[in-house]
Coordinates of C-alpha atoms and ligand atoms in Angstrom, one line a residue:
X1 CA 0.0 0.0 0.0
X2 CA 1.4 3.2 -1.2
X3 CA 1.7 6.5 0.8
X4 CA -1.9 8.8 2.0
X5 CA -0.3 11.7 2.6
X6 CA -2.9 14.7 1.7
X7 CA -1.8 17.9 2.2
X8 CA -2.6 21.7 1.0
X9 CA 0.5 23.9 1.4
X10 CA -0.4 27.5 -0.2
X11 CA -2.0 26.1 -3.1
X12 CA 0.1 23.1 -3.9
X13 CA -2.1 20.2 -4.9
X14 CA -2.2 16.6 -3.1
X15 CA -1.1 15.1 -5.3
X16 CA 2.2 16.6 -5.2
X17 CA 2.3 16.6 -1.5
X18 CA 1.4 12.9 -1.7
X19 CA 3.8 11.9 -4.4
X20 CA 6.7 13.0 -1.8
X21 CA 5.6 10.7 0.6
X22 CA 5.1 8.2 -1.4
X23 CA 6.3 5.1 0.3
X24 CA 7.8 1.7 -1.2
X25 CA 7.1 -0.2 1.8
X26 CA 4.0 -1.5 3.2
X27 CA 2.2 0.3 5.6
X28 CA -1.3 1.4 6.9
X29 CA -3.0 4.5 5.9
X30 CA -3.2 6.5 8.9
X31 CA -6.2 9.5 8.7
X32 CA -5.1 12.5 11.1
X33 CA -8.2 14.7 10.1
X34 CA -8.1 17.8 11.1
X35 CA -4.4 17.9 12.0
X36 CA -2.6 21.2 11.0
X37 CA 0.5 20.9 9.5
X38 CA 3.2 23.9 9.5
X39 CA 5.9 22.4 6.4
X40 CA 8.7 24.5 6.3
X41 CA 11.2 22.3 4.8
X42 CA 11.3 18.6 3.1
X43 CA 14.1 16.0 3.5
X44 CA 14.2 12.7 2.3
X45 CA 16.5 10.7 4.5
X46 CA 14.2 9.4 7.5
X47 CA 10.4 9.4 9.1
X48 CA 9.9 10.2 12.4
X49 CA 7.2 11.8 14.2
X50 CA 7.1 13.5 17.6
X51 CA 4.4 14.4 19.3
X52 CA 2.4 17.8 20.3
X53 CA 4.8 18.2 23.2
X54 CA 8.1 18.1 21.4
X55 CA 8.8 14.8 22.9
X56 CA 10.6 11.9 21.7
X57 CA 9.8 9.8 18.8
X58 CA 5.9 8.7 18.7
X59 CA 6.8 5.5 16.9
X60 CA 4.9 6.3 13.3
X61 CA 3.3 3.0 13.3
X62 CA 0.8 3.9 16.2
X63 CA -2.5 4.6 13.7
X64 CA -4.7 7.8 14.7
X65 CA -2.6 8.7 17.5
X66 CA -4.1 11.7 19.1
X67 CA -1.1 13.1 20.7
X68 CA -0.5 14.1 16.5
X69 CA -3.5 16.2 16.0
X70 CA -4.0 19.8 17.0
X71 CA -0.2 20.2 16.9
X72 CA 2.1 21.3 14.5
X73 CA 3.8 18.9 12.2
X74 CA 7.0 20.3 10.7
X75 CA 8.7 18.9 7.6
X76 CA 12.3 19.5 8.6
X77 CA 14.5 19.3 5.3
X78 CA 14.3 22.5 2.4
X79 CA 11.5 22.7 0.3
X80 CA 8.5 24.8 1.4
X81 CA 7.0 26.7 4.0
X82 CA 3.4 27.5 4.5
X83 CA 0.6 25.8 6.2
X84 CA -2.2 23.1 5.3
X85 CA -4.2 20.3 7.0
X86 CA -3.1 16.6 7.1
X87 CA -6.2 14.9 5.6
X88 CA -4.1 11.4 5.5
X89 CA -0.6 10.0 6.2
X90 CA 1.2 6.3 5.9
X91 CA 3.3 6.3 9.0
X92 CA 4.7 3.2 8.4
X93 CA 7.1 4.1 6.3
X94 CA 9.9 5.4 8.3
X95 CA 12.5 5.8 5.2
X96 CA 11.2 9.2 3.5
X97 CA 10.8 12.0 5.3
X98 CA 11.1 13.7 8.7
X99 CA 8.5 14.9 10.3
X100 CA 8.5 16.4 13.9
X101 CA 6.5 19.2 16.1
X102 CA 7.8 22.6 14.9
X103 CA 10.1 23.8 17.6
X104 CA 9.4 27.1 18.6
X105 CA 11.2 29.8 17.3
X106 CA 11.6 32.1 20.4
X107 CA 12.7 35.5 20.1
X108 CA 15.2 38.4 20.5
X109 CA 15.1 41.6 22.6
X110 CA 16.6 44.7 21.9
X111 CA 19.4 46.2 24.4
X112 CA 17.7 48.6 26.1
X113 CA 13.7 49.6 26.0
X114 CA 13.0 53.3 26.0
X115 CA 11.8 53.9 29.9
X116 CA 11.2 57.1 30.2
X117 CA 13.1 60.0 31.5
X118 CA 14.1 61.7 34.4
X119 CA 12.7 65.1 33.1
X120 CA 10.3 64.2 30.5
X121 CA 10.4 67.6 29.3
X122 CA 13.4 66.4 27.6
X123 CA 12.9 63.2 26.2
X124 CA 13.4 62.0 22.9
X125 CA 12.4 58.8 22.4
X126 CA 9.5 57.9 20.3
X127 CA 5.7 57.5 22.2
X128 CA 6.0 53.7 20.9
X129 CA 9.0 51.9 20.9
X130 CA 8.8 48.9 18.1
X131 CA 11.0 45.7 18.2
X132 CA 10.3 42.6 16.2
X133 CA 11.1 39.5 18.5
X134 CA 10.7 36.9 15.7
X135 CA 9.2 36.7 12.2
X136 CA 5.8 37.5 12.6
X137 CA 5.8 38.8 15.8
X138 CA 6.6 42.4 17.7
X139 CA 6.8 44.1 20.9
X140 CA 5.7 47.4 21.1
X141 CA 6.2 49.4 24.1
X142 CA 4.6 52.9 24.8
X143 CA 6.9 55.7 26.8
X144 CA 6.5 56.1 30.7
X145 CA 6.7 60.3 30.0
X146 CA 3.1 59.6 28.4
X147 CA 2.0 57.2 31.3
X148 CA 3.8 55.8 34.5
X149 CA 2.6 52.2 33.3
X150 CA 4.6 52.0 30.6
X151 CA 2.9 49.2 29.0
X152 CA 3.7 46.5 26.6
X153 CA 1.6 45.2 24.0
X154 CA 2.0 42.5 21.5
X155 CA 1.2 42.1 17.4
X156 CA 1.2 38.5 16.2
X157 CA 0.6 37.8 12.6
X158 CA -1.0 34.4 11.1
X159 CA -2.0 33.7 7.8
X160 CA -5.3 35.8 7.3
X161 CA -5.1 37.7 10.7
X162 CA -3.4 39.8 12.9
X163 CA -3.9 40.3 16.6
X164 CA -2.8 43.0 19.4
X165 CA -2.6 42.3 22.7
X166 CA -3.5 45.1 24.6
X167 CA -3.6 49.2 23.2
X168 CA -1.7 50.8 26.1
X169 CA -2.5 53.4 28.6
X170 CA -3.1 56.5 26.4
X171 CA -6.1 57.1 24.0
X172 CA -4.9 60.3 22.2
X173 CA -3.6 59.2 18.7
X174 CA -1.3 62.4 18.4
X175 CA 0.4 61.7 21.6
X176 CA 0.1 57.8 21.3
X177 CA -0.6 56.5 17.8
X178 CA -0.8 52.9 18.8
X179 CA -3.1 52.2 15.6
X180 CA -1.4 53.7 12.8
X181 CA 1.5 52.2 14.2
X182 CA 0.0 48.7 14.2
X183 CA -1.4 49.3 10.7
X184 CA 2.1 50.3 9.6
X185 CA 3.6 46.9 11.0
X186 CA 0.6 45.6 8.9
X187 CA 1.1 47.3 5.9
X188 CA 4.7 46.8 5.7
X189 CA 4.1 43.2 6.3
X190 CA 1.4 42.7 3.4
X191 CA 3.7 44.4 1.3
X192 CA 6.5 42.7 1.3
X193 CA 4.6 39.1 1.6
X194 CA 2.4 40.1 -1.1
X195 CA -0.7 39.7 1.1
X196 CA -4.0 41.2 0.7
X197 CA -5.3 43.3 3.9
X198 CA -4.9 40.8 7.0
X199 CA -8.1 41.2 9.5
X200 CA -6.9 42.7 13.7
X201 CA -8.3 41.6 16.2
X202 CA -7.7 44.1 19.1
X203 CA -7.1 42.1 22.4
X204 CA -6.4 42.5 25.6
X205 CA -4.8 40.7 28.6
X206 CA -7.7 41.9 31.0
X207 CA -9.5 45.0 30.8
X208 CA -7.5 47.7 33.3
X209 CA -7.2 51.1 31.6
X210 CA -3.8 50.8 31.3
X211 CA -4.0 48.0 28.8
X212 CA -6.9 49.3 26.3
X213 CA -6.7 53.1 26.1
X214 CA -5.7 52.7 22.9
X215 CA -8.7 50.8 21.8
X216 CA -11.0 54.0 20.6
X217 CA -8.0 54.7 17.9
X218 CA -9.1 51.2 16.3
X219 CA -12.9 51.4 16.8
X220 CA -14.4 51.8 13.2
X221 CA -10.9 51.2 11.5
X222 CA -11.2 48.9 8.4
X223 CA -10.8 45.3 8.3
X224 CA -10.7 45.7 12.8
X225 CA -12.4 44.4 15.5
X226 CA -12.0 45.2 18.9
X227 CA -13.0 42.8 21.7
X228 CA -15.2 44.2 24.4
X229 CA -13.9 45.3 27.9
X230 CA -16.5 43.3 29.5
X231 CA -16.1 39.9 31.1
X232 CA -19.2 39.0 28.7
X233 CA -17.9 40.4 25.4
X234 CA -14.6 38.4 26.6
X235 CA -16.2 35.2 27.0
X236 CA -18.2 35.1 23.9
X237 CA -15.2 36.2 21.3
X238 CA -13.3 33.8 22.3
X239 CA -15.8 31.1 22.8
X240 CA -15.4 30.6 26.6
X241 CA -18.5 28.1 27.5
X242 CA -17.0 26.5 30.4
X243 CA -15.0 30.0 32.5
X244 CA -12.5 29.6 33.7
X245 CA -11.4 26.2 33.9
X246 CA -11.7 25.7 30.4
X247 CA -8.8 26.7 27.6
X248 CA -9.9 27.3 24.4
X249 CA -7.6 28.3 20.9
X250 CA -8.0 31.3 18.6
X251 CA -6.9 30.7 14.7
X252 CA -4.8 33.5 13.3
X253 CA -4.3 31.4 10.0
X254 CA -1.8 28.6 10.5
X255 CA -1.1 30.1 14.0
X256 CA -3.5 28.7 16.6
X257 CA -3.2 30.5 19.7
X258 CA -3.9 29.0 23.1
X259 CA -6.0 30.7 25.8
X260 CA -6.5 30.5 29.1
X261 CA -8.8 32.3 31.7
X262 CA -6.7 33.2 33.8
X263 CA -9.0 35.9 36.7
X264 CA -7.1 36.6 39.8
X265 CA -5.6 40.1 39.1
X266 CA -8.7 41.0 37.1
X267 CA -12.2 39.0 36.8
X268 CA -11.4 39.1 32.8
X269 CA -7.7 38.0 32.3
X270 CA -7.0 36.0 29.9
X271 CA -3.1 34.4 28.8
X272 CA -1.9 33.5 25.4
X273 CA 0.9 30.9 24.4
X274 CA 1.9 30.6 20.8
X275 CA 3.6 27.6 19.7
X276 CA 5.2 29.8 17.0
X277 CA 7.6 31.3 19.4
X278 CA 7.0 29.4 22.5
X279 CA 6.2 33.2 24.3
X280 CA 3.1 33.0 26.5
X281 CA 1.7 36.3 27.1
X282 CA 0.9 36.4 30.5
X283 CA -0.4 40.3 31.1
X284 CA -0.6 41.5 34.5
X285 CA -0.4 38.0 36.2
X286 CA 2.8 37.6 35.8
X287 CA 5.5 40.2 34.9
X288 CA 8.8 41.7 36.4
X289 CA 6.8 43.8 38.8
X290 CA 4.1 44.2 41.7
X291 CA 1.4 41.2 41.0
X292 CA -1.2 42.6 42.6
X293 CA -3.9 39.9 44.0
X294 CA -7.0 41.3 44.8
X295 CA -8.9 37.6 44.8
X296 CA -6.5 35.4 45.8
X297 CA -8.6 32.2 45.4
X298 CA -8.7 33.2 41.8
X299 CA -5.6 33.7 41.4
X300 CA -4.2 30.6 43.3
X301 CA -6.2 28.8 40.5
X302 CA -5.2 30.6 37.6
X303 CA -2.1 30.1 38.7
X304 CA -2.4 26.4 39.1
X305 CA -3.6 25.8 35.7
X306 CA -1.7 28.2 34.2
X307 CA 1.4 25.9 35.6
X308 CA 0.1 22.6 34.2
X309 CA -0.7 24.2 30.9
X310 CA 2.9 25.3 30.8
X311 CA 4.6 21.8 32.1
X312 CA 3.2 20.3 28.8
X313 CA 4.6 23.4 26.7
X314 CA 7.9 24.5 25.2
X315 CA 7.8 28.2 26.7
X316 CA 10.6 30.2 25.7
X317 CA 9.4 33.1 27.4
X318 CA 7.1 34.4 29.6
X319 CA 5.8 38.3 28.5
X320 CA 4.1 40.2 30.8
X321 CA 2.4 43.4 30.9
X322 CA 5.0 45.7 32.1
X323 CA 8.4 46.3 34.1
X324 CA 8.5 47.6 37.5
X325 CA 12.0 45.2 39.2
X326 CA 15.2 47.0 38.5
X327 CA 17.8 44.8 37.7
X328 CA 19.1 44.6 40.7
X329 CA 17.5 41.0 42.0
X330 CA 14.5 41.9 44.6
X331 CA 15.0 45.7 44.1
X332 CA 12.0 47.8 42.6
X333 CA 11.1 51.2 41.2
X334 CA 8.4 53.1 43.6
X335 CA 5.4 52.9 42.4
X336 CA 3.9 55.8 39.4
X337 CA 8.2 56.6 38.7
X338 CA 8.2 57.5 34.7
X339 CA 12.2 56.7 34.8
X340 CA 13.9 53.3 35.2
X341 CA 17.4 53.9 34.0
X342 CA 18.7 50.4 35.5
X343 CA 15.3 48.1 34.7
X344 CA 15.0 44.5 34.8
X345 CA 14.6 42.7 31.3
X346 CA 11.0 42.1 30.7
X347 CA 11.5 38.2 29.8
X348 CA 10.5 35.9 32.5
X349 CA 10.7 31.7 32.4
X350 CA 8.5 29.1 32.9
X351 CA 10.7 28.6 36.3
X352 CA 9.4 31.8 37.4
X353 CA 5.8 30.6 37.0
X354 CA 6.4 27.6 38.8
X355 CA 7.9 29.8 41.7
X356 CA 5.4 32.0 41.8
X357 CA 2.8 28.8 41.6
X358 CA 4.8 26.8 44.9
X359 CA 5.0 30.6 46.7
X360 CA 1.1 31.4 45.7
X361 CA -0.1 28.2 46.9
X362 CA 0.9 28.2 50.1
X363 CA -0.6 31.8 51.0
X364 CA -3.4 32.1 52.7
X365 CA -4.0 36.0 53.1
X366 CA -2.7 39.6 52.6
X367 CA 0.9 39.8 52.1
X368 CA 3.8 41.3 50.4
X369 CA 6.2 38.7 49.4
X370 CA 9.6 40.1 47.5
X371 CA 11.1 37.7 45.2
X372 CA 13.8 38.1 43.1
X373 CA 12.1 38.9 39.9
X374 CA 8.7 39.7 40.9
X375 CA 6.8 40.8 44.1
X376 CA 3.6 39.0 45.5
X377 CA 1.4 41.9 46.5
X378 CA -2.2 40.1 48.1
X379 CA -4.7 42.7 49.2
Ligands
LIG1 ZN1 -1.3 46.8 33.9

């Protein structure tokens, strides 16, 4: 029996897919429907398949193994890249190609990020600071002289849509053009990929003012929604039925975010991790700075789940919502400062969630706890 291999990469027919994985040997056809496939390259010296997790070697003559679907399958090799669905696949033959989870990419960070000034009368740096981490993803961060939160926000790009984490703590356009900003990351991007107008969704870690000011600058823009500040409007976008407990995904175009709910810091906080990068976008619940715990149960739970989710994921690196540690280990700016000459990178670990998970767990009421990268604050 010959090869089942179905796929749909940008236009290329089946029949081509299949033909490269057509196999000499025996073998059972294998159907992983509704498996995505991310192909970015194409070797023909060995088949192996590894599972959602990035583990070893699923032995490719399990059939319909679920720990394949809902991943990422990456042809590893040099041929293509683009994305498609598995429809079919002979996994017995383990002589033809290589097929694994798509590792994630990660990310850089720039040197410094603009933080404001000690006389803001004098400051020069741009309202928005723009760095591109990784391919289709940036880090935008707006300048502490126009607000003390100095916020971070976060454009991914898929296939057919963009979406922004948060809009900052500013709503005037002149003074904080978060929107044509984005747009211009857009444009830029359709351009030079030869892409027709990609849809934004405007998102938001949880629905403080600091994190969706911005949002009136998108309202009514072309080709843009922006998701509700309500726990409601929240809920339904993203298709929460079961909140918070359950985690649900939000399809970019061949970049399938995964959300939880998150609520312990704010009723509506939700976290992102991308499997593109491996960054999980973790807002205000977790972030070089005062986590401030108004409903502790909440949180402990958030934080509970938040740590299994990320025990069964590559994370490269957690992304918070702002700064507020200097660099100094367990040393922190006071509280509304618009300069932070000496700040703390923003990147955290997954070993910082799983400290902060043993630490949360065992409190029981108000405190102030001072770690080295973060500071427990329960009211
Ligand atoms: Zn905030």
């Amino acid at each position: 029996m010959g090869a089942t291999m179905n796929l749909t990469i940008d236009g290329i027919t089946p029949g081509l897919a299949g033909s490269l994985f057509q196999s000499p040997g025996t073998g059972v056809a294998t159907p992983y429907l509704g498996c995505n496939i991310y192909v970015t390259q194409l070797n023909v010296a060995a088949l192996f398949l590894t599972d959602a997790n990035g583990d070893a070697s699923v032995p490719v003559n399990v059939p319909n193994n679920p720990a394949l679907c809902g991943a990422q399958l990456v042809v590893q090799g040099a041929v293509w890249s683009g994305t498609g669905s598995v429809l079919g696949m002979d996994v017995t033959n383990a002589l033809e190609l290589q097929v694994g989870t798509a590792p994630p990419s990660g990310g850089t960070f720039p040197n410094d990020w603009i933080h404001g000034s000690a006389n803001c009368n004098t400051n020069t740096d741009p309202p928005i600071q723009v760095h591109q981490y990784a391919p289709r993803t940036w880090i935008l961060r707006q300048n502490a002289c126009l607000n003390y939160e100095a916020p971070f926000m976060y454009l991914m790009i898929g296939d057919t849509k963009a979406m922004l984490i948060d809009s900052g703590a500013t709503s005037s356009a002149s003074l904080f053009p978060i929107q044509a900003t984005v747009q211009g990351l857009l444009d830029t991007y359709e351009a030079a990929n030869n892409l027709p107008d990609l849809d934004l969704v405007v998102a938001h870690s949880h629905s403080h003012g600091d994190h969706r000011q911005g949002d009136g600058q998108f309202v009514g823009q072309p080709n843009t929604t922006v998701v509700g500040a309500s726990l409601g409007s929240v809920q339904s976008f993203f298709g929460f039925s079961s909140w918070p407990t359950q985690q649900v995904t939000y399809d970019l175009g061949g970049r399938v975010l995964e959300i939880l709910a998150v609520p312990g810091h704010h009723s509506t906080h939700i976290a992102f991790y991308d499997a593109e990068t491996g960054a999980l976008f973790t807002g205000d619940t977790l972030y070089p700075g005062f986590l401030f715990i108004p409903s502790l149960n909440s949180y402990k739970q958030s934080i509970a789940r938040l740590t299994a989710f990320a025990q069964t994921r590559t994370i490269t690196d957690i992304l918070g919502g702002h700064i507020e540690m200097q660099a100094t280990a367990g040393v922190w700016y006071p509280y509304g400062t618009v300069y932070q000459p000496n700040e703390r990178v923003l990147q955290l670990t997954a070993a910082h969630l799983f400290e902060l998970n043993m630490s949360i767990q065992a409190i029981t009421g108000s405190t102030t706890q001072i770690h080295n990268d973060f500071i427990i604050n329960v009211f």
